[in-house]
Backbone as numpy.savetxt, mean C-alpha at the origin, in Angstrom:
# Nx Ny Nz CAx CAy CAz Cx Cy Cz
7.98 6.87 0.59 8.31 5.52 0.22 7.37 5.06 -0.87
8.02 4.36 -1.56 7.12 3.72 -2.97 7.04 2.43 -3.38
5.73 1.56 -3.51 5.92 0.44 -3.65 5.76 0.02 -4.96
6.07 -0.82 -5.84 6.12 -1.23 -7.09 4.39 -1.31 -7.38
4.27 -1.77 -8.88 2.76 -2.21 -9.31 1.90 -2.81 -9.24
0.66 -3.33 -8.90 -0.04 -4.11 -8.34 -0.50 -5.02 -9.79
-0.98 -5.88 -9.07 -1.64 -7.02 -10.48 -3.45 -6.60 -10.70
-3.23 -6.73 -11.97 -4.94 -6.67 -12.24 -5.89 -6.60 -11.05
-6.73 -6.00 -10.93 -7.34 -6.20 -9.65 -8.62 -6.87 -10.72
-8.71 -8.36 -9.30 -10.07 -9.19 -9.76 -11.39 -8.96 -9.25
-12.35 -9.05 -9.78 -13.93 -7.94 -9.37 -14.57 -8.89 -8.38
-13.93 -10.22 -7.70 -14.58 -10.75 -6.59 -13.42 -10.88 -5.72
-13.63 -11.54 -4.28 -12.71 -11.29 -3.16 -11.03 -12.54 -3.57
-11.11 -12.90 -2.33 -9.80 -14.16 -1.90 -10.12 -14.94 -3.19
-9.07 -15.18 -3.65 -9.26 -16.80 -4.63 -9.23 -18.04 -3.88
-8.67 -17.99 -2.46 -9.04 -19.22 -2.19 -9.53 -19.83 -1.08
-9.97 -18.89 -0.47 -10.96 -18.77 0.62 -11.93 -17.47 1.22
-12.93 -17.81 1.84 -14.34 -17.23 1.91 -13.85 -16.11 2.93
-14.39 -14.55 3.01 -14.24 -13.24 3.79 -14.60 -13.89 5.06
-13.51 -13.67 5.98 -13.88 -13.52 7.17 -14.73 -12.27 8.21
-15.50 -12.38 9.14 -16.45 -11.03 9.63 -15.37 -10.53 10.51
-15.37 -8.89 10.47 -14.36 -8.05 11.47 -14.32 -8.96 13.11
-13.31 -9.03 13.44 -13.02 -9.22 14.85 -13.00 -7.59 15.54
-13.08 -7.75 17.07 -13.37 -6.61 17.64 -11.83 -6.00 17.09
-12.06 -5.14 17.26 -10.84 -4.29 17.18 -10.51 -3.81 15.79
-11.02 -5.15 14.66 -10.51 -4.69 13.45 -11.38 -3.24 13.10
-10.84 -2.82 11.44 -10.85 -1.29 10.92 -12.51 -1.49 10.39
-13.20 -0.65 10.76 -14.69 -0.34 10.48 -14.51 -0.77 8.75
-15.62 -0.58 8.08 -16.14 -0.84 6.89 -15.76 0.47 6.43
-15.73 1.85 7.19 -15.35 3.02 6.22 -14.35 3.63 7.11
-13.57 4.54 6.52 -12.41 4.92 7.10 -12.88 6.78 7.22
-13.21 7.14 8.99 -13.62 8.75 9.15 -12.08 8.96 8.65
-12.37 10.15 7.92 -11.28 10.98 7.56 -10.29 11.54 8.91
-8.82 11.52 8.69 -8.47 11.91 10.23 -6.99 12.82 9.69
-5.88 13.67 10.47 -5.68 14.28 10.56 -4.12 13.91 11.19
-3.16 13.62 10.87 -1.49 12.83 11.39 -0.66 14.10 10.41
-0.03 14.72 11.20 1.23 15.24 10.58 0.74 16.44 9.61
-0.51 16.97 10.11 -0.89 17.96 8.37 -1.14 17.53 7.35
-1.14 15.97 7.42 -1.84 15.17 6.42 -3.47 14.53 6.85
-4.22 14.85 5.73 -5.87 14.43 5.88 -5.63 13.32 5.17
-6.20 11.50 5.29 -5.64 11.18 5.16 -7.42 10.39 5.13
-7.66 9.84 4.11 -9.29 9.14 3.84 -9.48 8.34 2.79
-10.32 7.70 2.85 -10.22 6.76 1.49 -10.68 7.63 0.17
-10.53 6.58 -0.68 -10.14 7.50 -2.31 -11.32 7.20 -2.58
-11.70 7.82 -3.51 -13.06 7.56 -4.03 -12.93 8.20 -5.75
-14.19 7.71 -6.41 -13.55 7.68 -7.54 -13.82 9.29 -8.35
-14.23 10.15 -7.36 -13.50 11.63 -8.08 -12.74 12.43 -8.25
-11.74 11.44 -7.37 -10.41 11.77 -7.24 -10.03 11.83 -8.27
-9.90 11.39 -9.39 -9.61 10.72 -10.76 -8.82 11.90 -11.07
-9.30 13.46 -11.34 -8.30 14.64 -11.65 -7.14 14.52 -10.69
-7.55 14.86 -9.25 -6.27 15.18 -8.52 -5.38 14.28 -8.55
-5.71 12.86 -8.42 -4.77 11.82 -8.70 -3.71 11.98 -9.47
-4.56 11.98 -10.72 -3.85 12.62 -12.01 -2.63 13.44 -12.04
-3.27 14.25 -11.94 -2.10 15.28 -11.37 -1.41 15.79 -10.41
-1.27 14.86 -9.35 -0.25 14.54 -8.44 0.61 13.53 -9.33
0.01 12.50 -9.76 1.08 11.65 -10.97 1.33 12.61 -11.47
1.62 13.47 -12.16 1.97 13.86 -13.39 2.94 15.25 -12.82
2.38 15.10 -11.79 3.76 15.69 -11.02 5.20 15.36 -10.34
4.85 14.34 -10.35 6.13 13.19 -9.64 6.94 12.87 -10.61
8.56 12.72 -9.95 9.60 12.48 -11.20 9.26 11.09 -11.50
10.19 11.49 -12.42 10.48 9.59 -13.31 10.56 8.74 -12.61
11.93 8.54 -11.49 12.12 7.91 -10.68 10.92 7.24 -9.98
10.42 7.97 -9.49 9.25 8.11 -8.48 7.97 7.25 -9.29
7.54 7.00 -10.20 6.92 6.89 -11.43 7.11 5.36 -11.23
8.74 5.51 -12.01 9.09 3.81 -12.02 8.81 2.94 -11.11
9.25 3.42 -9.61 9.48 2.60 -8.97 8.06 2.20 -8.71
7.30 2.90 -8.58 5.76 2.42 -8.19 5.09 1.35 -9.53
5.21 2.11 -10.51 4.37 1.33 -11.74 5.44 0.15 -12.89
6.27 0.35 -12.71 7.76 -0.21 -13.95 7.01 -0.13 -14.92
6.83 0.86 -15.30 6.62 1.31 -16.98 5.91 2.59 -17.39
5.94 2.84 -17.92 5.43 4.37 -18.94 4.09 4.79 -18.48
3.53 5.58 -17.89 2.19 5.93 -17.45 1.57 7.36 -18.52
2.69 7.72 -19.02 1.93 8.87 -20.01 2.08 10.41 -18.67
2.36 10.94 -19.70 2.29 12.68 -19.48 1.45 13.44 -19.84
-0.11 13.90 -19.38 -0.98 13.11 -17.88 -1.36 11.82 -18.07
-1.04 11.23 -16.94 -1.04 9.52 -16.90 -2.62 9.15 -17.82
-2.45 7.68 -18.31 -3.25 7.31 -19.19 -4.74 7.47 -18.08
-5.73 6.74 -18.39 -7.11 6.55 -17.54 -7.21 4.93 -16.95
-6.50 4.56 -18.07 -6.19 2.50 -17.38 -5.05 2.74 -16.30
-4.40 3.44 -16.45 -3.35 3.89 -15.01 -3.91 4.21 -13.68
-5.06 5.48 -14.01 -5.70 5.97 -12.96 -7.16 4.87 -12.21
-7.98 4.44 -12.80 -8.64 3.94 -12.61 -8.65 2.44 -11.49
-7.75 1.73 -12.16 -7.18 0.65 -11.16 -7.07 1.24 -10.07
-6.82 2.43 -9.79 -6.17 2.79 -8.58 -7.47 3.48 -7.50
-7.87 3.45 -8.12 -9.45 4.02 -7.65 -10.66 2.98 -7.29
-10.19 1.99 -8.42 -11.23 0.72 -8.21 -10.50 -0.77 -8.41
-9.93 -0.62 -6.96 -9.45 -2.00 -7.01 -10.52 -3.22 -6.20
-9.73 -4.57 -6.40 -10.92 -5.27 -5.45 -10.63 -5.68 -4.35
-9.43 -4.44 -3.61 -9.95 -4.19 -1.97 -9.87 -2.95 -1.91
-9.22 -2.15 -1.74 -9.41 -0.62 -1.16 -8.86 0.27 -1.42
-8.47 1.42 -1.17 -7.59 2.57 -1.77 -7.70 3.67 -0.48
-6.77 4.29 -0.49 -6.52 5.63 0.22 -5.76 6.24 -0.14
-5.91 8.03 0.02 -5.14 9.28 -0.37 -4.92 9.89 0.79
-3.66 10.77 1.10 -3.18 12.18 1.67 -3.83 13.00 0.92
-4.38 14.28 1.86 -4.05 15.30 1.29 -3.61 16.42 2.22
-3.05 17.47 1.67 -1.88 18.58 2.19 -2.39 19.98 1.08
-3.39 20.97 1.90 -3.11 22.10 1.77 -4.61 21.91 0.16
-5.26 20.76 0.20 -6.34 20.67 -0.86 -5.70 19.70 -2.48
-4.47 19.80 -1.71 -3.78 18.91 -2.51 -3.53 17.26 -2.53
-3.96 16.35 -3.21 -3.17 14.72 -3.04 -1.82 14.50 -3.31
-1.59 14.37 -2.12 0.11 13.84 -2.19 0.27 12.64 -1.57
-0.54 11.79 -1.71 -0.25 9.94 -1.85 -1.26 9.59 -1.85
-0.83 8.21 -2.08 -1.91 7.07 -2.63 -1.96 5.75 -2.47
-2.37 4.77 -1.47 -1.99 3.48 -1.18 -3.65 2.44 -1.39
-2.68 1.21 -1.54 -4.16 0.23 -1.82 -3.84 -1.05 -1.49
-4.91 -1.85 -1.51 -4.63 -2.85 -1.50 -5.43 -3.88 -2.32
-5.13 -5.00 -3.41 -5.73 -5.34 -3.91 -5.70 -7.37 -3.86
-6.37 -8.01 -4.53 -6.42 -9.70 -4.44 -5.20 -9.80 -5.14
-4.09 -10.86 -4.63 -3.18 -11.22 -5.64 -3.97 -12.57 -6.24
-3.67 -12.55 -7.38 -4.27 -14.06 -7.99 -3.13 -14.94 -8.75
-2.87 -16.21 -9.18 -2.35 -16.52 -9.97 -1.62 -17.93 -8.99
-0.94 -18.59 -8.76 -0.20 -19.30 -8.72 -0.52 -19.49 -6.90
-0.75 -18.66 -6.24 -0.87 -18.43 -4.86 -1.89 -19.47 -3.86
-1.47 -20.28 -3.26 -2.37 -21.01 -2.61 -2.66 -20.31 -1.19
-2.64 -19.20 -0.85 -2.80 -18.71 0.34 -3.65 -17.25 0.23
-4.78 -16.94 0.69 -5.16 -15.34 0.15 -4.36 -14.46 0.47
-3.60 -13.43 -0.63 -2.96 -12.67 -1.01 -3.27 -11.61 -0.98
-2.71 -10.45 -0.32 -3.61 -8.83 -0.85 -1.90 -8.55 -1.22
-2.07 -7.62 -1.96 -0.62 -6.97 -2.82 -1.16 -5.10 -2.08
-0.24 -4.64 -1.90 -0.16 -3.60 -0.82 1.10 -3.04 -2.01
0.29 -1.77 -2.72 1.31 -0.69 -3.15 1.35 0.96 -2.83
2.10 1.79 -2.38 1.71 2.84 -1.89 2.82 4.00 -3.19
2.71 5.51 -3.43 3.46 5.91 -3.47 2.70 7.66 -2.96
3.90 8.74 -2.87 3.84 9.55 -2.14 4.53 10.47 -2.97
4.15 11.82 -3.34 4.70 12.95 -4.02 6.30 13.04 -3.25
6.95 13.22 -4.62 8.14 14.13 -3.98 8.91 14.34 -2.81
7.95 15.87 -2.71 8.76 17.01 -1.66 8.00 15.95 -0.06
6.93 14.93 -0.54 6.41 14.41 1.14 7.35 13.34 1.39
7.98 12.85 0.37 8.80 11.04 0.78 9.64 11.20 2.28
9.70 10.43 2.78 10.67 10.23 3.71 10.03 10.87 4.79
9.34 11.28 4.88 8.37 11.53 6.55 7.69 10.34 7.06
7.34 9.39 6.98 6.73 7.91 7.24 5.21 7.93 6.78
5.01 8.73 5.60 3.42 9.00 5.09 2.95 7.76 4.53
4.29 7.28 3.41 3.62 6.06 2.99 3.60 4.87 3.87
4.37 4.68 4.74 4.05 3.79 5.93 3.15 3.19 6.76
2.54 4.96 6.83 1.08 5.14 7.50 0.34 4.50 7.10
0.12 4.82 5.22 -0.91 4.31 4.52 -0.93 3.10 4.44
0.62 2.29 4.44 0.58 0.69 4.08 0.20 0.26 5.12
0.44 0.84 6.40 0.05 -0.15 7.90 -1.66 0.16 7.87
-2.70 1.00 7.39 -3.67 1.06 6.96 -4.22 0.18 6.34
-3.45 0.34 5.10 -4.04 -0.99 4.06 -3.68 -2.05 3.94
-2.53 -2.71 4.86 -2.35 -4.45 5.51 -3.28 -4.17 6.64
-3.47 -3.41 7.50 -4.56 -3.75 8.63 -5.84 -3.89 7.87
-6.33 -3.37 6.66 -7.36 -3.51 6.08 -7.54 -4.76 5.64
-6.73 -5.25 4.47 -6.29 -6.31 3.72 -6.80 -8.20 5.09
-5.73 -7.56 6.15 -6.26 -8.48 7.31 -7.26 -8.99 7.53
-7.98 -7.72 7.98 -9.59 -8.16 8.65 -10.26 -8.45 7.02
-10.00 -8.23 5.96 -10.80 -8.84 4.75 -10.75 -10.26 4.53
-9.78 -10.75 5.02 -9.36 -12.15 4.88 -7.79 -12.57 4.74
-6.84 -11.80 3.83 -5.56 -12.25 3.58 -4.79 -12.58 5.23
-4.15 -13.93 4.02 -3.65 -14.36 5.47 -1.70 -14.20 4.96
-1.68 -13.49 3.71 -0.26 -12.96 3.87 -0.19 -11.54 2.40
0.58 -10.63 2.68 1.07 -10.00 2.18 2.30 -9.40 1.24
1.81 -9.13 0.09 2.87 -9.25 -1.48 3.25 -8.03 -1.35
4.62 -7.40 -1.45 4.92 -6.41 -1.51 6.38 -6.65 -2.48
5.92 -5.84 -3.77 6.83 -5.81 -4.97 7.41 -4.82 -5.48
9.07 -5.34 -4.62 9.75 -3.73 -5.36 11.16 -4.29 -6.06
11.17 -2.94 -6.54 11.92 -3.17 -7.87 13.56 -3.19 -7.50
14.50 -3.61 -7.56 15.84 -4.11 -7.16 16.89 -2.86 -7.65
15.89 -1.94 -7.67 16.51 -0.59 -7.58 16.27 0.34 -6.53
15.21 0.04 -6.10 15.02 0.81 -4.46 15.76 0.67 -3.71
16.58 0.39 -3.61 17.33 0.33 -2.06 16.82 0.79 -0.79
16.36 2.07 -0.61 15.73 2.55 0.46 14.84 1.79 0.72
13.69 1.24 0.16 12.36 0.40 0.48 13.25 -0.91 0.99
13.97 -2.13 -0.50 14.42 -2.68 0.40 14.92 -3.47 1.91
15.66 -2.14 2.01 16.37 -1.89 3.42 15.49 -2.03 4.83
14.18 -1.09 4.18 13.15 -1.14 5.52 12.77 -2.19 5.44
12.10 -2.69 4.40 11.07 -4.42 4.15 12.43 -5.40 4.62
13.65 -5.36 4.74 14.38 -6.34 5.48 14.85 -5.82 6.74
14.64 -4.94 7.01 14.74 -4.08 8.57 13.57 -4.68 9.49
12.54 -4.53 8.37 11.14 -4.45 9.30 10.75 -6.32 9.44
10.98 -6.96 8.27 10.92 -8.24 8.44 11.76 -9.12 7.74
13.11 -9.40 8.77 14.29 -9.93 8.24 14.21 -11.14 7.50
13.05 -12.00 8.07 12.94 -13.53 7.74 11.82 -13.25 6.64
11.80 -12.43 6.20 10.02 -12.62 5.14 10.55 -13.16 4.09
9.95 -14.23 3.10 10.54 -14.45 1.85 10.39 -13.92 1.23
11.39 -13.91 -0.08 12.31 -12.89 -1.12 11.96 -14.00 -2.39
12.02 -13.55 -3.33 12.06 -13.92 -4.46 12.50 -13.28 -5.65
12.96 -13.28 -6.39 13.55 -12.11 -7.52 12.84 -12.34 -9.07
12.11 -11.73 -9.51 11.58 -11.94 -10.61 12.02 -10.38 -11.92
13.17 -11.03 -12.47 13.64 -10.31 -13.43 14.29 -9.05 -12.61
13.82 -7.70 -12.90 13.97 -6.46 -11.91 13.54 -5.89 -10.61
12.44 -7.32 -10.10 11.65 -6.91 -9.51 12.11 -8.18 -7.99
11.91 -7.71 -6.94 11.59 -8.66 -5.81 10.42 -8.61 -4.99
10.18 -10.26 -4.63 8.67 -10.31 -4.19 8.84 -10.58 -2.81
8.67 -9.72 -2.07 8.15 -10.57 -0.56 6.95 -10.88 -0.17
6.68 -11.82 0.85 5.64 -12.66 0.58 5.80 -12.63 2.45
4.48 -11.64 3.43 4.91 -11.56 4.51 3.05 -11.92 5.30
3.60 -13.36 6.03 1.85 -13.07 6.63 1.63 -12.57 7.32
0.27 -12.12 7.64 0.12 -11.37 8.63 -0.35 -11.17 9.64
0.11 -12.92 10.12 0.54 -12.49 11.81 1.82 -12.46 12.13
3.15 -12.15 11.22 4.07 -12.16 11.95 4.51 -10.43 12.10
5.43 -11.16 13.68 5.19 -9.05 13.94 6.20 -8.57 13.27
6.17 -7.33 13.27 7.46 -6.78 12.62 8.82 -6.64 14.15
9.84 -6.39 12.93 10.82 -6.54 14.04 10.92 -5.07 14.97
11.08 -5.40 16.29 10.87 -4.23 17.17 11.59 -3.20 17.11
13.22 -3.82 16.41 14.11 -2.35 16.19 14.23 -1.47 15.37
12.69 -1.92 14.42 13.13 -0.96 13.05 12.86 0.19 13.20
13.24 1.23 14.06 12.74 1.94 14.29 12.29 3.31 12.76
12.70 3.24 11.81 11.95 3.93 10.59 10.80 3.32 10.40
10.38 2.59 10.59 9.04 1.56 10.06 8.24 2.19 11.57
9.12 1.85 12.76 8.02 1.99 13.41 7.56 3.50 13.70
7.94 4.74 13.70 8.07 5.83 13.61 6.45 5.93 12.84
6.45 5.14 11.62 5.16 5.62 10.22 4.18 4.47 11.20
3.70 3.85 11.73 3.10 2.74 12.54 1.76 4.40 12.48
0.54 3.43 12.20 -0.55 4.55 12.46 -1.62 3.70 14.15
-0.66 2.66 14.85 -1.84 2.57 15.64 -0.48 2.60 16.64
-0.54 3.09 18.65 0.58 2.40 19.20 0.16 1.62 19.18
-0.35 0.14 19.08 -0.32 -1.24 19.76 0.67 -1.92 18.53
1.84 -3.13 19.61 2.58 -3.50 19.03 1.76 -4.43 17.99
0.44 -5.03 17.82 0.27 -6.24 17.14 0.17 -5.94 15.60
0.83 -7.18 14.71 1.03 -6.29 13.26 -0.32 -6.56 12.67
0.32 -5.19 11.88 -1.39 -4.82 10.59 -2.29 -4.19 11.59
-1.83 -3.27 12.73 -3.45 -2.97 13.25 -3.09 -1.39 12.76
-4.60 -0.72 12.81 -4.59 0.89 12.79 -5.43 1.16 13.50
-5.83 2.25 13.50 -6.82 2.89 14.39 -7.37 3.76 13.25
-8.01 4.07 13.06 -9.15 5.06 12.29 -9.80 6.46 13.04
């Protein structure tokens, strides 16, 4: 699964309110590397920068678009890669066999938003889509996004996905929608739960407890 492009990431936290301290339960400060499906699955760090690379530069067009809507270069530029490595909340990679085959984050939305915002984009090589990998990673990085402070979640895809879509109104029928040009914005906080029957959404869920945005590490 693939989520559209994230906005500039800004080099301090919430725009409009102060970090809240972890509640029990929330996700530690670092994420131990762990082990779901043959996927190693840990936060990114910034020497990833090659493999990244070229896991982009392995992924079709399609695959490309839907995450970034626009031209990343054949091997992706370094303003492509970098954001993705140093945003101003977090990042995580798969890997399979020494290889990166996804990549999810979460970063401050800023601009117009009176509520703290994290924007949650994930995408996933190829031959891995459709196993619930990127799922994993997004229920990771909204459980992250959470305990940082956001008290709702931007998730922007492009009105060509259908598959994503389908789940983001499967998983939360009532979330608001907005349409901006090619693109649609949902706008989901995060305490509301997801809906119990989705069962594709819940399948990729990386914690059992029903409460939304949690993981386990």
């Amino acid at each position: 699964m693939n989520q559209t492009q994230l906005v500039a990431p800004a080099p301090h936290g919430p725009p409009t309110a102060q970090l809240r301290p972890l509640t029990a339960g929330a996700p530690p400060a670092d994420v131990v590397p762990r082990r779901t499906d043959d996927f190693l699955i840990r936060r990114a760090v910034v020497e990833d920068h090659c493999r990244l690379s070229a896991m982009l530069d392995g992924l079709s067009e399609l695959s490309l678009y839907f995450r970034f809507q626009t031209a990343v270069g054949r091997p992706p530029r370094a303003s492509v890669i970098e954001p993705m490595l140093r945003s101003s909340g977090e990042s995580w990679v798969a890997e399979h066999d020494n290889h990166l085959i996804a990549h999810a984050m979460w970063a401050w939305a800023h601009g117009a938003l009176d509520t703290p915002t994290a924007e949650l984009a994930a995408i996933v090589a190829d031959p891995y889509q459709s196993r619930g990998l990127g799922m994993r990673l997004l229920n990771l990085a909204g459980a992250h996004a959470r305990a940082a402070g956001a008290q709702q979640l931007l998730l922007v895809v492009s009105t060509a996905n259908d598959r994503t879509l389908r789940l983001i109104r499967r998983r939360w029928p009532t979330a608001p929608a907005e349409r901006d040009g090619a693109l649609i914005n949902f706008l989901i906080p995060t305490d509301t739960p997801p809906q119990a029957s989705a069962q594709p959404w819940a399948s990729a869920t990386t914690s059992s407890t029903s409460a939304p945005w949690s993981a386990t590490n």
